[in-house]
GROMACS .gro file of C-alpha atoms in nm:
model
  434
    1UNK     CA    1   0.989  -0.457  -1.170
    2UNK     CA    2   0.947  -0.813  -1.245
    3UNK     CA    3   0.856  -0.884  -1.601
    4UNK     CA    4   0.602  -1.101  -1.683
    5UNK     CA    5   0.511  -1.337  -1.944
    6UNK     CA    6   0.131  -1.178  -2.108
    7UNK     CA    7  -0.118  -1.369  -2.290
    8UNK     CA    8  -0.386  -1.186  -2.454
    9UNK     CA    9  -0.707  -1.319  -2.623
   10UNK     CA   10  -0.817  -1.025  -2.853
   11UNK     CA   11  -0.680  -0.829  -3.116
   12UNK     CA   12  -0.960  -0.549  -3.113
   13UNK     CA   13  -0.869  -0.201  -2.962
   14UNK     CA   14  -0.868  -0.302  -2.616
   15UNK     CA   15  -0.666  -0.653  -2.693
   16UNK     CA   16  -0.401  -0.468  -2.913
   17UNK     CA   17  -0.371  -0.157  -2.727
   18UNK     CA   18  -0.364  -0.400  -2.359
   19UNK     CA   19  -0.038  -0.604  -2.570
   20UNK     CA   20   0.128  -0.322  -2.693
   21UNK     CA   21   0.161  -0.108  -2.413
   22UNK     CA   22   0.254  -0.410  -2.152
   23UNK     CA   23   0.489  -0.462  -2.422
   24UNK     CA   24   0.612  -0.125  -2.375
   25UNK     CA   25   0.680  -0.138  -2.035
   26UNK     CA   26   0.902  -0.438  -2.041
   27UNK     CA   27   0.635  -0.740  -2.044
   28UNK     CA   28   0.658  -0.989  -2.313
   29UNK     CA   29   0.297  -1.002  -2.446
   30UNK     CA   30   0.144  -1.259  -2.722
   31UNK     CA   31  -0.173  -1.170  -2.848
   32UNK     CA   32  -0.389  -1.404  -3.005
   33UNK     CA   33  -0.691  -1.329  -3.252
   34UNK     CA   34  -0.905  -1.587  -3.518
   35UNK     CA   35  -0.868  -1.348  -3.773
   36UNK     CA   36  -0.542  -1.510  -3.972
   37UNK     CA   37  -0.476  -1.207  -4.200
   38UNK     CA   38  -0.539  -0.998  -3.909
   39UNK     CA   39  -0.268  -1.194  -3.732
   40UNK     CA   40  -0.016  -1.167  -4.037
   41UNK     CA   41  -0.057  -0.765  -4.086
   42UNK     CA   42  -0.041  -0.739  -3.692
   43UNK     CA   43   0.292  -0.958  -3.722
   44UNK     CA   44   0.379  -0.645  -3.995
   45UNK     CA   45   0.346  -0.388  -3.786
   46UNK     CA   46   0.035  -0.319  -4.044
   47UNK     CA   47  -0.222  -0.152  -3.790
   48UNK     CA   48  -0.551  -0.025  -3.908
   49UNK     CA   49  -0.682   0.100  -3.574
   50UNK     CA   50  -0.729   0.485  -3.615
   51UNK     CA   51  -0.540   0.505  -3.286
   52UNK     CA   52  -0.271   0.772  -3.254
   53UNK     CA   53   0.060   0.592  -3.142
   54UNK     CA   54  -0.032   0.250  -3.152
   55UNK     CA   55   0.139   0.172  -3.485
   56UNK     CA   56   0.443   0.295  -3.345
   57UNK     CA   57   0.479   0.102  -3.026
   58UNK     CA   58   0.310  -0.243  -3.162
   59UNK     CA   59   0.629  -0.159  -3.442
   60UNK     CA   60   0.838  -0.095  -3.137
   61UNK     CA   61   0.693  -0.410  -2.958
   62UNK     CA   62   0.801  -0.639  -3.257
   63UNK     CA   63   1.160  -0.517  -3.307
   64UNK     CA   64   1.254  -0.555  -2.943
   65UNK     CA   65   1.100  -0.883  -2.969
   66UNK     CA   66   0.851  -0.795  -2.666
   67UNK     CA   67   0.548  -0.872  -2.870
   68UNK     CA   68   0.407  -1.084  -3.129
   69UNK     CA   69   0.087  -1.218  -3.280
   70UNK     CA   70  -0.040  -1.549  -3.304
   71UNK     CA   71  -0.369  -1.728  -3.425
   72UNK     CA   72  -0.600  -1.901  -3.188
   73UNK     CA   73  -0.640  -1.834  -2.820
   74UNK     CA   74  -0.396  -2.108  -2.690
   75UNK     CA   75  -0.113  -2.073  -2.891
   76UNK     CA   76  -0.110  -1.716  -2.618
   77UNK     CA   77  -0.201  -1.826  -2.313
   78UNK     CA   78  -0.022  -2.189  -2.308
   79UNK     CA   79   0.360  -2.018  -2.148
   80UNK     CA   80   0.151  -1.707  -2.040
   81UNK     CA   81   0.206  -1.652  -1.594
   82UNK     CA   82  -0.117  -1.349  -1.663
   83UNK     CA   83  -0.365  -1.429  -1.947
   84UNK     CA   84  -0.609  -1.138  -2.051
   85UNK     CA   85  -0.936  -1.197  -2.222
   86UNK     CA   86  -1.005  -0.916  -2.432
   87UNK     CA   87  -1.303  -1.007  -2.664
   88UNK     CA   88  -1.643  -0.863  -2.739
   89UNK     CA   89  -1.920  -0.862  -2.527
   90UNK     CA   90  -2.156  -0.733  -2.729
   91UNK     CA   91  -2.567  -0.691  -2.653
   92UNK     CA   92  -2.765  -1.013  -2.636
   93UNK     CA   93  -3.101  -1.054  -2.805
   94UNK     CA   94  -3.288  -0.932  -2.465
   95UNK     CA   95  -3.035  -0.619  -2.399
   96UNK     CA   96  -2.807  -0.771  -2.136
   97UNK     CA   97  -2.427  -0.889  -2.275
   98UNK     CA   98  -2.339  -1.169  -2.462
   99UNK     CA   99  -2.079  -1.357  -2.304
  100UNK     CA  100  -2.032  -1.620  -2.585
  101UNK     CA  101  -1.709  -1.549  -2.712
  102UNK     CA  102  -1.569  -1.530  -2.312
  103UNK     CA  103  -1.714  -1.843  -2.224
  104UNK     CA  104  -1.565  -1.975  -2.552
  105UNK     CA  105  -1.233  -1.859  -2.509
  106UNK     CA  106  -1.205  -1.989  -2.096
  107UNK     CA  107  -1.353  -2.377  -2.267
  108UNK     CA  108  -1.066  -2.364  -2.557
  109UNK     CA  109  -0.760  -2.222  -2.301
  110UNK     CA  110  -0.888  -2.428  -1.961
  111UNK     CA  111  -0.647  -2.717  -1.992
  112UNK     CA  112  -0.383  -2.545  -2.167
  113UNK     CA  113  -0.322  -2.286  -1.883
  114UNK     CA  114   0.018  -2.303  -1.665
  115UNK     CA  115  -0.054  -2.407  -1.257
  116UNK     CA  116  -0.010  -2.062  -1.087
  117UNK     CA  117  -0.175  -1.844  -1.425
  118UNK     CA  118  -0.376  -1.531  -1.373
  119UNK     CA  119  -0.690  -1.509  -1.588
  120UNK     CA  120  -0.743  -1.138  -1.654
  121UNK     CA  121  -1.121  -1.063  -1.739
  122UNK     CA  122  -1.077  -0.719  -1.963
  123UNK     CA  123  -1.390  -0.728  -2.114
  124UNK     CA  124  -1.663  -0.523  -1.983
  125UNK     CA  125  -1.907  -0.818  -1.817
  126UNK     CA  126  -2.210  -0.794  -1.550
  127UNK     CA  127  -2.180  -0.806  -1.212
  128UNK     CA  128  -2.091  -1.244  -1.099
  129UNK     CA  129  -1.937  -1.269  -1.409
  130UNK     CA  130  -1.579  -1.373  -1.253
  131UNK     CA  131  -1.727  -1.601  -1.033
  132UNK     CA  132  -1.883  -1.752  -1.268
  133UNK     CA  133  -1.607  -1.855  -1.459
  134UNK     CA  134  -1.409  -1.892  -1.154
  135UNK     CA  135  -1.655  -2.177  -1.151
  136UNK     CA  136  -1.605  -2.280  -1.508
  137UNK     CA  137  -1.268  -2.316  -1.513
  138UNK     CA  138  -1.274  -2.531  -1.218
  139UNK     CA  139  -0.947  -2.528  -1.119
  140UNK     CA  140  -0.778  -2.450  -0.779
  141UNK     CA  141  -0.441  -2.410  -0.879
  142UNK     CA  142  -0.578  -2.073  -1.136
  143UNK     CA  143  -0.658  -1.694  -0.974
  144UNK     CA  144  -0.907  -1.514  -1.185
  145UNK     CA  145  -0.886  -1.133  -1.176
  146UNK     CA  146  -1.097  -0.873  -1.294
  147UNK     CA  147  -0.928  -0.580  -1.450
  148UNK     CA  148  -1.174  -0.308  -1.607
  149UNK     CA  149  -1.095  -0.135  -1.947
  150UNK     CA  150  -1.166   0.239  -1.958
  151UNK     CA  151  -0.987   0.333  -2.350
  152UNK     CA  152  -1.137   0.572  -2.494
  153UNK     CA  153  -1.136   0.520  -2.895
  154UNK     CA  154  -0.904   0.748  -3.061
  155UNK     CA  155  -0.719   0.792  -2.742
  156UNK     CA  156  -0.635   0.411  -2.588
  157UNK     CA  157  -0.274   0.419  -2.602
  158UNK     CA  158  -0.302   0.790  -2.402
  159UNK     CA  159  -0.529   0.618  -2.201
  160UNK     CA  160  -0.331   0.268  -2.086
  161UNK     CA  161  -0.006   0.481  -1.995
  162UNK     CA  162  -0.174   0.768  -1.818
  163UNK     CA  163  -0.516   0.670  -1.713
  164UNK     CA  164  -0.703   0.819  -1.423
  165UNK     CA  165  -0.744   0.491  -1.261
  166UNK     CA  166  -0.670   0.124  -1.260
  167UNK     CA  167  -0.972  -0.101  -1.064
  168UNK     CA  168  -0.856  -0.441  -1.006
  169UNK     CA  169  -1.125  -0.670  -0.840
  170UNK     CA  170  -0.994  -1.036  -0.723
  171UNK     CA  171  -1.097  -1.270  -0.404
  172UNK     CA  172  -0.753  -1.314  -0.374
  173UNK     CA  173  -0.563  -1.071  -0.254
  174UNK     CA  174  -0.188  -1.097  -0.417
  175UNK     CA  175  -0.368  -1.212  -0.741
  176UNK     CA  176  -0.514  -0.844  -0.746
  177UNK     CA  177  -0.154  -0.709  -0.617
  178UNK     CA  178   0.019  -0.916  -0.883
  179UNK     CA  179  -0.193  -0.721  -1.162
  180UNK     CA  180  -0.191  -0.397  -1.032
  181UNK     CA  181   0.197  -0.420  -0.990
  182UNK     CA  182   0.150  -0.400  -1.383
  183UNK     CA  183   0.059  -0.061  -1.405
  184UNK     CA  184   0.279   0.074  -1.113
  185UNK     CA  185   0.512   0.236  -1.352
  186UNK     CA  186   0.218   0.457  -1.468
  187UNK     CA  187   0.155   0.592  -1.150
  188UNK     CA  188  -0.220   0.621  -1.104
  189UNK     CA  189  -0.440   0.547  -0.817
  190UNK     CA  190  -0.516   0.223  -0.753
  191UNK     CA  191  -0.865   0.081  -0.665
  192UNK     CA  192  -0.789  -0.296  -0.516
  193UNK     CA  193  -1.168  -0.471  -0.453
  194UNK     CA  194  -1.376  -0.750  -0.506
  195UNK     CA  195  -1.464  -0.883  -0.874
  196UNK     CA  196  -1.878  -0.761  -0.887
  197UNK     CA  197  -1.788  -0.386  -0.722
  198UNK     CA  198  -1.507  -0.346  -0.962
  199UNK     CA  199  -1.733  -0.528  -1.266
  200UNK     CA  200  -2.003  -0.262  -1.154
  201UNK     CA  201  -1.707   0.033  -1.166
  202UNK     CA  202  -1.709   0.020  -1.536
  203UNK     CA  203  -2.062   0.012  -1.608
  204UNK     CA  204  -2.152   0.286  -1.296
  205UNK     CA  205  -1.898   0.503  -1.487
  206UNK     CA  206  -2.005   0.460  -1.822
  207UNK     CA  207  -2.375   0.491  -1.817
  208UNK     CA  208  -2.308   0.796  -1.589
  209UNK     CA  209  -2.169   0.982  -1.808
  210UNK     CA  210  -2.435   0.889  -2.101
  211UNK     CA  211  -2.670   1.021  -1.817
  212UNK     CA  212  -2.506   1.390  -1.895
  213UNK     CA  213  -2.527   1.360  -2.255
  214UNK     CA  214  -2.908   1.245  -2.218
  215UNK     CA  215  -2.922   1.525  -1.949
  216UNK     CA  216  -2.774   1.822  -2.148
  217UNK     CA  217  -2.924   1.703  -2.473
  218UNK     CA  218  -3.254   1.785  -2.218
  219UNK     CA  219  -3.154   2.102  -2.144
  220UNK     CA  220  -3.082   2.182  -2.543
  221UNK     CA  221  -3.447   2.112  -2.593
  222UNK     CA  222  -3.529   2.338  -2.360
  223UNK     CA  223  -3.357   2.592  -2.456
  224UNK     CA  224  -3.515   2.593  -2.804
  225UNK     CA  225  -3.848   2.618  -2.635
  226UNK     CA  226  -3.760   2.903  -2.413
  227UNK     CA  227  -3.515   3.078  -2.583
  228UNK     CA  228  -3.227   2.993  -2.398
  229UNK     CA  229  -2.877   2.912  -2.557
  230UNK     CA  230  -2.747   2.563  -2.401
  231UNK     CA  231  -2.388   2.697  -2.444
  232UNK     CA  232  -2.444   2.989  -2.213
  233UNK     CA  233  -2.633   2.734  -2.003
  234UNK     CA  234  -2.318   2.436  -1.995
  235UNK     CA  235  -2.063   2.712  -1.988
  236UNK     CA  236  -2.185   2.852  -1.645
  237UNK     CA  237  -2.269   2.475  -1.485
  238UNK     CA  238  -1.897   2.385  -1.598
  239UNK     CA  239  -1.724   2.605  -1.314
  240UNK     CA  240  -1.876   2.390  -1.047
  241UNK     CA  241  -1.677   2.115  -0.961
  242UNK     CA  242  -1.924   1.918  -0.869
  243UNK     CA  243  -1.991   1.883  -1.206
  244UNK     CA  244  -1.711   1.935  -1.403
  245UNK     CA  245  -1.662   2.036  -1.781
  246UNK     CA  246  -1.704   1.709  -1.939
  247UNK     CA  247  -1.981   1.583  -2.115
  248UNK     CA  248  -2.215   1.879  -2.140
  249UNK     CA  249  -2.177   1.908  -2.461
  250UNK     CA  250  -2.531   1.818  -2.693
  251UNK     CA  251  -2.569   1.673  -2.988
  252UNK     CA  252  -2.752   1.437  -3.197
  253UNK     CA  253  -2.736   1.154  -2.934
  254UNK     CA  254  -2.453   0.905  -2.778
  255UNK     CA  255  -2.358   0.596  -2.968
  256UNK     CA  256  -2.018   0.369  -3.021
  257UNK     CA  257  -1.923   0.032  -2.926
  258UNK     CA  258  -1.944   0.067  -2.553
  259UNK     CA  259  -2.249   0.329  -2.420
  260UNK     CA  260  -2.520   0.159  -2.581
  261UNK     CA  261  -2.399  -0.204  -2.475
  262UNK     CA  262  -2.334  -0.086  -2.127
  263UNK     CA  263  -2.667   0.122  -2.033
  264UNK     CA  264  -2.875  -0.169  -2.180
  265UNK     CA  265  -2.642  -0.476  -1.983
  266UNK     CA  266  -2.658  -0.250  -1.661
  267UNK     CA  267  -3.039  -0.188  -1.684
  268UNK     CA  268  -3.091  -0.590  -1.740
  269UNK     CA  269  -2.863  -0.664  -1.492
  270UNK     CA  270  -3.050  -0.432  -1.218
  271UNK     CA  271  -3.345  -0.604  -1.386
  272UNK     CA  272  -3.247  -0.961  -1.320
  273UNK     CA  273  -3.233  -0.906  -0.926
  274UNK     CA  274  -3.541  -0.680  -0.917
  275UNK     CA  275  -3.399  -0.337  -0.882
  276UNK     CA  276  -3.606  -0.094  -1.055
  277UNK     CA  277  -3.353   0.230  -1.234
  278UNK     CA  278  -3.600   0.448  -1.349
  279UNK     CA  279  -3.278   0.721  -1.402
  280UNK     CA  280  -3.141   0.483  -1.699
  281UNK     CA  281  -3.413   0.377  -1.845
  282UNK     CA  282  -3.505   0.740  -1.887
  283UNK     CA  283  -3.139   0.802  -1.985
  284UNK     CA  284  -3.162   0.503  -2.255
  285UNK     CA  285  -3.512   0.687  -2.355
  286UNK     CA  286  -3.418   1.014  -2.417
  287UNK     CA  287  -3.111   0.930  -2.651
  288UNK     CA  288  -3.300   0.744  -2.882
  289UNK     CA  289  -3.519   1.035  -2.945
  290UNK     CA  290  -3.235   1.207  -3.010
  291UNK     CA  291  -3.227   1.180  -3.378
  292UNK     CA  292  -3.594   1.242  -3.445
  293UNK     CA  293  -3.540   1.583  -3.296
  294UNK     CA  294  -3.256   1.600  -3.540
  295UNK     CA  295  -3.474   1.493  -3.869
  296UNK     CA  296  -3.728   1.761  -3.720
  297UNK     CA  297  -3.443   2.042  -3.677
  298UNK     CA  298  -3.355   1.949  -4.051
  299UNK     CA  299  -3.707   1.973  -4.183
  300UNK     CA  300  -3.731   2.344  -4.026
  301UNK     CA  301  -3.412   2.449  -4.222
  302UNK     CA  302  -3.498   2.339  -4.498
  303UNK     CA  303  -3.889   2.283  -4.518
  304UNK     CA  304  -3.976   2.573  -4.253
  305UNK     CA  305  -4.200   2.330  -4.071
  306UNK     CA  306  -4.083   2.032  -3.820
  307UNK     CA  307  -4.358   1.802  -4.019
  308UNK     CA  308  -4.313   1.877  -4.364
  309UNK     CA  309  -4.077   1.575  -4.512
  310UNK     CA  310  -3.749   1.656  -4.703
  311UNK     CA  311  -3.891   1.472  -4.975
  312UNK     CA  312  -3.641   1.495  -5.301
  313UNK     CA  313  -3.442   1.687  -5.090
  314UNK     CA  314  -3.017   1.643  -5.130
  315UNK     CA  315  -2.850   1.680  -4.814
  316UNK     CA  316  -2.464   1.693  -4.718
  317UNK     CA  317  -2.386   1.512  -4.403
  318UNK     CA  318  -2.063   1.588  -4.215
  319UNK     CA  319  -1.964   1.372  -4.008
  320UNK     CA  320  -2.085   0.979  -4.008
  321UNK     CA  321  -1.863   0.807  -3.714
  322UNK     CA  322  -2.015   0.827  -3.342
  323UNK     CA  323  -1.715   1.064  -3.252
  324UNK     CA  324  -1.452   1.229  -3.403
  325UNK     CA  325  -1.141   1.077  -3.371
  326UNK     CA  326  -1.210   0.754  -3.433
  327UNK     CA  327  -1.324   0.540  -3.776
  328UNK     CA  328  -1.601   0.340  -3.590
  329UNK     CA  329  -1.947   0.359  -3.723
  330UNK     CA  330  -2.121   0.092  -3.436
  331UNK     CA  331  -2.428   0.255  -3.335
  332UNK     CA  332  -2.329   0.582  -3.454
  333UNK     CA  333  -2.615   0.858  -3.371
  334UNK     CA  334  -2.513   1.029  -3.720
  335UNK     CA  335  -2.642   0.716  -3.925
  336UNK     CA  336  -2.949   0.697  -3.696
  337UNK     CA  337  -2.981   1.023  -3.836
  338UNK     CA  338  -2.944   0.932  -4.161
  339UNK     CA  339  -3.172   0.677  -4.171
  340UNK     CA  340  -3.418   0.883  -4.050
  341UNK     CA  341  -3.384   1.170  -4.319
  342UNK     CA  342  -3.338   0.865  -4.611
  343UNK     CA  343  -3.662   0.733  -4.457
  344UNK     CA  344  -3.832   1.095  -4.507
  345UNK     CA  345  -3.706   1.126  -4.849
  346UNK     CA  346  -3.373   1.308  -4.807
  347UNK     CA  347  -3.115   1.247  -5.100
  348UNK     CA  348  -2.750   1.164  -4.846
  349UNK     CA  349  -2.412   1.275  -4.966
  350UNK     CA  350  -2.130   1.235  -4.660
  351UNK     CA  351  -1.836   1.327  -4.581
  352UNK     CA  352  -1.615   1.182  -4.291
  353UNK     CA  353  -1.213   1.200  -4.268
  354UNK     CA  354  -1.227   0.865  -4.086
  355UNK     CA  355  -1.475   0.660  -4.321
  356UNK     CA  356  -1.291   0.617  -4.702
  357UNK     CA  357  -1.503   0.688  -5.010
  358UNK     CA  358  -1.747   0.448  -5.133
  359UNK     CA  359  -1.792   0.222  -4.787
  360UNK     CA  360  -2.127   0.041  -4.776
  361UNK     CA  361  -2.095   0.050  -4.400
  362UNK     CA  362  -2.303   0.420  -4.376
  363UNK     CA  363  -2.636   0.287  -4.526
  364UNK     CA  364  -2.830   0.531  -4.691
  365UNK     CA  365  -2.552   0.764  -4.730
  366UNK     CA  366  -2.321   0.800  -5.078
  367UNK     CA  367  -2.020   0.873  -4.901
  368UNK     CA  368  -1.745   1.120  -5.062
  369UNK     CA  369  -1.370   1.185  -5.006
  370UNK     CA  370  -1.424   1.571  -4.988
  371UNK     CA  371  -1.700   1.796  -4.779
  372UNK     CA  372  -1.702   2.007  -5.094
  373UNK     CA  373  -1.830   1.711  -5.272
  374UNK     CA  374  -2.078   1.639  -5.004
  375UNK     CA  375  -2.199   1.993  -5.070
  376UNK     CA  376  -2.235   2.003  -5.388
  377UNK     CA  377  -2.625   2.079  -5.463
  378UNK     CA  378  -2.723   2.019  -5.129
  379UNK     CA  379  -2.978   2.220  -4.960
  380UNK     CA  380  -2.846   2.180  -4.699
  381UNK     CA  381  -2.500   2.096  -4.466
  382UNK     CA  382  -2.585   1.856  -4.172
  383UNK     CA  383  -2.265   1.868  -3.899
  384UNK     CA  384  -2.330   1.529  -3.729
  385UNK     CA  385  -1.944   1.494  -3.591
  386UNK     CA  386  -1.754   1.714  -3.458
  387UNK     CA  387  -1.439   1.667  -3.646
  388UNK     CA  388  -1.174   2.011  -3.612
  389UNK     CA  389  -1.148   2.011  -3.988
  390UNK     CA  390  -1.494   2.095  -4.037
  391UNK     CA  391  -1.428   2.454  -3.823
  392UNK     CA  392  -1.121   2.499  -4.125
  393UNK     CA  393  -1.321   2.485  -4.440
  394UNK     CA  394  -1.368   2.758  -4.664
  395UNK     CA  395  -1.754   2.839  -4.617
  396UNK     CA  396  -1.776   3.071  -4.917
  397UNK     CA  397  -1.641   2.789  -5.153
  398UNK     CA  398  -1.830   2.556  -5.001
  399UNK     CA  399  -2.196   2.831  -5.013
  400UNK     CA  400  -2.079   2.843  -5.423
  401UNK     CA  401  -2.147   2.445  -5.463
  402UNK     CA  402  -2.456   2.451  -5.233
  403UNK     CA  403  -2.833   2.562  -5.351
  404UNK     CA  404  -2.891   2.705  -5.087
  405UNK     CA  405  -2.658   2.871  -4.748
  406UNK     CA  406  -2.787   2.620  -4.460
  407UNK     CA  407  -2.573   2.478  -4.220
  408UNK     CA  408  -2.798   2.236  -3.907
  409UNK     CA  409  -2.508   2.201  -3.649
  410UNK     CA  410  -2.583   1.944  -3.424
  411UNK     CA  411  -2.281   1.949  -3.244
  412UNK     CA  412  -2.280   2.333  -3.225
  413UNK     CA  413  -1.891   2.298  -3.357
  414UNK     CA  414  -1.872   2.526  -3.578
  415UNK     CA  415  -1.725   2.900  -3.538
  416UNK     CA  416  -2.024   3.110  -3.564
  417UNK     CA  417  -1.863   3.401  -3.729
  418UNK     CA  418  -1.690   3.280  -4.037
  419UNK     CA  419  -2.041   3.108  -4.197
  420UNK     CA  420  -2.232   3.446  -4.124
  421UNK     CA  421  -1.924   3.617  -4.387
  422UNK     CA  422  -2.002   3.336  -4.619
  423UNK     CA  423  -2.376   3.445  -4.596
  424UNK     CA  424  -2.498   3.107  -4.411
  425UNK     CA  425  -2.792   3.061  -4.161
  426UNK     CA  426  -2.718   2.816  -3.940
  427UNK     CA  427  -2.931   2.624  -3.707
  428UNK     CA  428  -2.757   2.477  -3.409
  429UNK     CA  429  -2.891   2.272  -3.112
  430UNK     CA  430  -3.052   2.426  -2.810
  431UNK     CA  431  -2.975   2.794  -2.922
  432UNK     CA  432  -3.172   3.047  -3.168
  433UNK     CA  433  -3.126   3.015  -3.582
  434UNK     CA  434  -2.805   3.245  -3.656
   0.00000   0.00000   0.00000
């Protein structure tokens, strides 16, 4: 395998991880970020990223002296023979993506990229976007490649060396070769196309699966009105496999840094050339009445009505990022939640194993270093995340610090039978009070 000189733009989870692991299989990568103490921890092996393995290799990257950090995009890309941009594209003001910080990058990097470079779009961007800045880069003697992400948080290091697919889309057919011979150690299948059907890959996948959350989260609410339990339900539809296991699992409503970005940029983008989606836009609905049905779930438990308001009411949330595993808090459905409950009058004290004590990122919510803390006085528990520790934690010490034995599972993680000991009643989501 040839090794290759890497540039990457980006120091964020997909930007580090991307470096890293090319590192790891024999690349020399230099990633670039703006962030100057960023750049001097990276260059420290220092990583914050709640990513299992990703300290180790970027420490492994740095001592073979595969990989290294630098400030500002050119000081990356200037020696680089395959350049990856790796930056945010985050929602514009009218819901489709912002593709500031791209454009940006490809204006700062244009003249200082080697004849014969490969310009790697990472980023998730709407369909044209290459071509577009095929066109802005304006030069002949450049190929420009698009390479879709799919890293989950908390798993993107599992995900770049063993990932289900890799979707290259390029006009030019050994510029797509050329990148895909990256990842041919890995071993996965290979999807070789143009740049706007694999730029549509990422988003098709992505706001399909938020379809099955908004889908089962559907079927949770009406189980509650028909007496059905949604496990029973989702545990007989996963043995088809035509629809597999994943994703059928409800809960207070999708969030993170890339479903909510993607279903809105997808439904703009179908939008913008007059293709009506009904399907999303109903997906997109239904999830953001997710956490109303939540603050209504919470009012029965405690208030015995869905309209009375938890008024003066102290609350223990568990659980405050958008998934466990991870320490990321963008557009998590738990602090929609909160919000919601601090708007009805709800007294928040949270606990989360990935969010430190005292953070001013979770709003309304006094957050604690201990769930027993979070408990203490509370009327009630609110599971919002579905992190294993919470399934481990002594439910009669935690019933002793509590006013009253209530547990609202919105994930439906916990084990049923160890809360009933402890004396609990516990409302979970698209199944009877236990």
């Amino acid at each position: 395998m040839r090794a290759h000189r890497i540039g990457v733009v980006g120091a964020g989870y997909v930007g580090l991880t991307t470096a890293a692991c090319l590192a790891r299989l024999g690349h020399t990568a230099v990633c670039a970020d703006i962030d100057e103490s960023k750049v001097e921890r990276l260059n420290r092996a220092e990583v914050s990223s709640y990513e299992p393995g990703l300290a180790e290799i970027v420490t492994e990257g740095l001592q073979a002296g595969r990989l290294r950090f630098v400030l500002g995009a050119r000081a990356a890309t200037a020696d680089a023979d395959i350049v990856f941009v790796c930056v945010p594209t985050p929602v514009g003001a009218n819901g489709s993506a912002d593709l500031s910080q791209i454009y940006g990058v490809l204006h700062e990097v244009r003249d200082a990229l080697s004849s014969g470079t490969v310009v790697v779009i990472k980023s998730t961007v709407p369909p044209g976007t290459t071509d577009d800045v095929g066109r802005l880069l304006d030069r002949s003697d450049l190929d420009v490649v698009t390479n879709p992400e799919f890293l989950r948080e908390g798993h993107t290091v599992e995900d770049f060396l063993s990932p289900h697919r890799v979707v290259v889309g390029a006009g030019d057919a050994a510029a797509a070769r050329r990148v895909a011979g990256l990842y041919a150690p890995l071993g996965a299948p290979v999807v070789l196309t143009d740049p706007v059907s694999a730029e549509l890959v990422k988003y098709a996948s992505n706001c399909f699966l938020a379809m099955k959350l908004s889908y089962v989260n559907t079927l949770a609410e009406l189980c509650e009105c028909t007496g059905g339990d949604v496990d029973a339900v989702t545990a007989g539809m996963r043995h088809d496999p035509r629809i597999g296991a994943e994703f059928l699992r409800p809960g207070p409503g999708w969030g993170g840094s890339c479903l909510p970005k993607d279903t809105q940029a997808l439904l703009r983008a179908a939008e913008s050339v007059a293709v009506d989606f009904p399907l999303l836009r109903a997906t997109i609905d239904t999830n953001e009445a997710q956490p109303g049905r939540v603050l209504r779930a919470v009012r029965t438990a405690v208030a015995c009505s869905p309209e009375r308001p938890v008024d003066g009411v102290r609350l223990g949330l568990l659980g405050l990022t958008f998934k466990a595993g991870t320490d990321d808090l963008r557009d998590s459905p738990a602090l929609a939640v909160a919000d919601l409950l601090a708007a009805d009058g709800a007294e928040l004290t949270g606990h989360d194993p990935g969010v430190p004590a005292g953070t001013q990122a979770a709003g309304p919510v006094r957050v604690v270093d201990d769930a027993y803390l979070a408990a203490k006085d509370a009327s009630a528990l609110v599971v919002l995340t579905e992190w294993p520790q919470f399934g481990e934690l002594d439910w009669a010490r935690l019933g002793e610090q509590m006013r009253h034995r209530v547990v609202v599972d919105t994930r439906n993680h916990l084990p049923p039978e160890p809360l009933r000991r402890a004396g609990f009643r516990t409302y979970g989501t698209g199944r009877s009070a236990g």
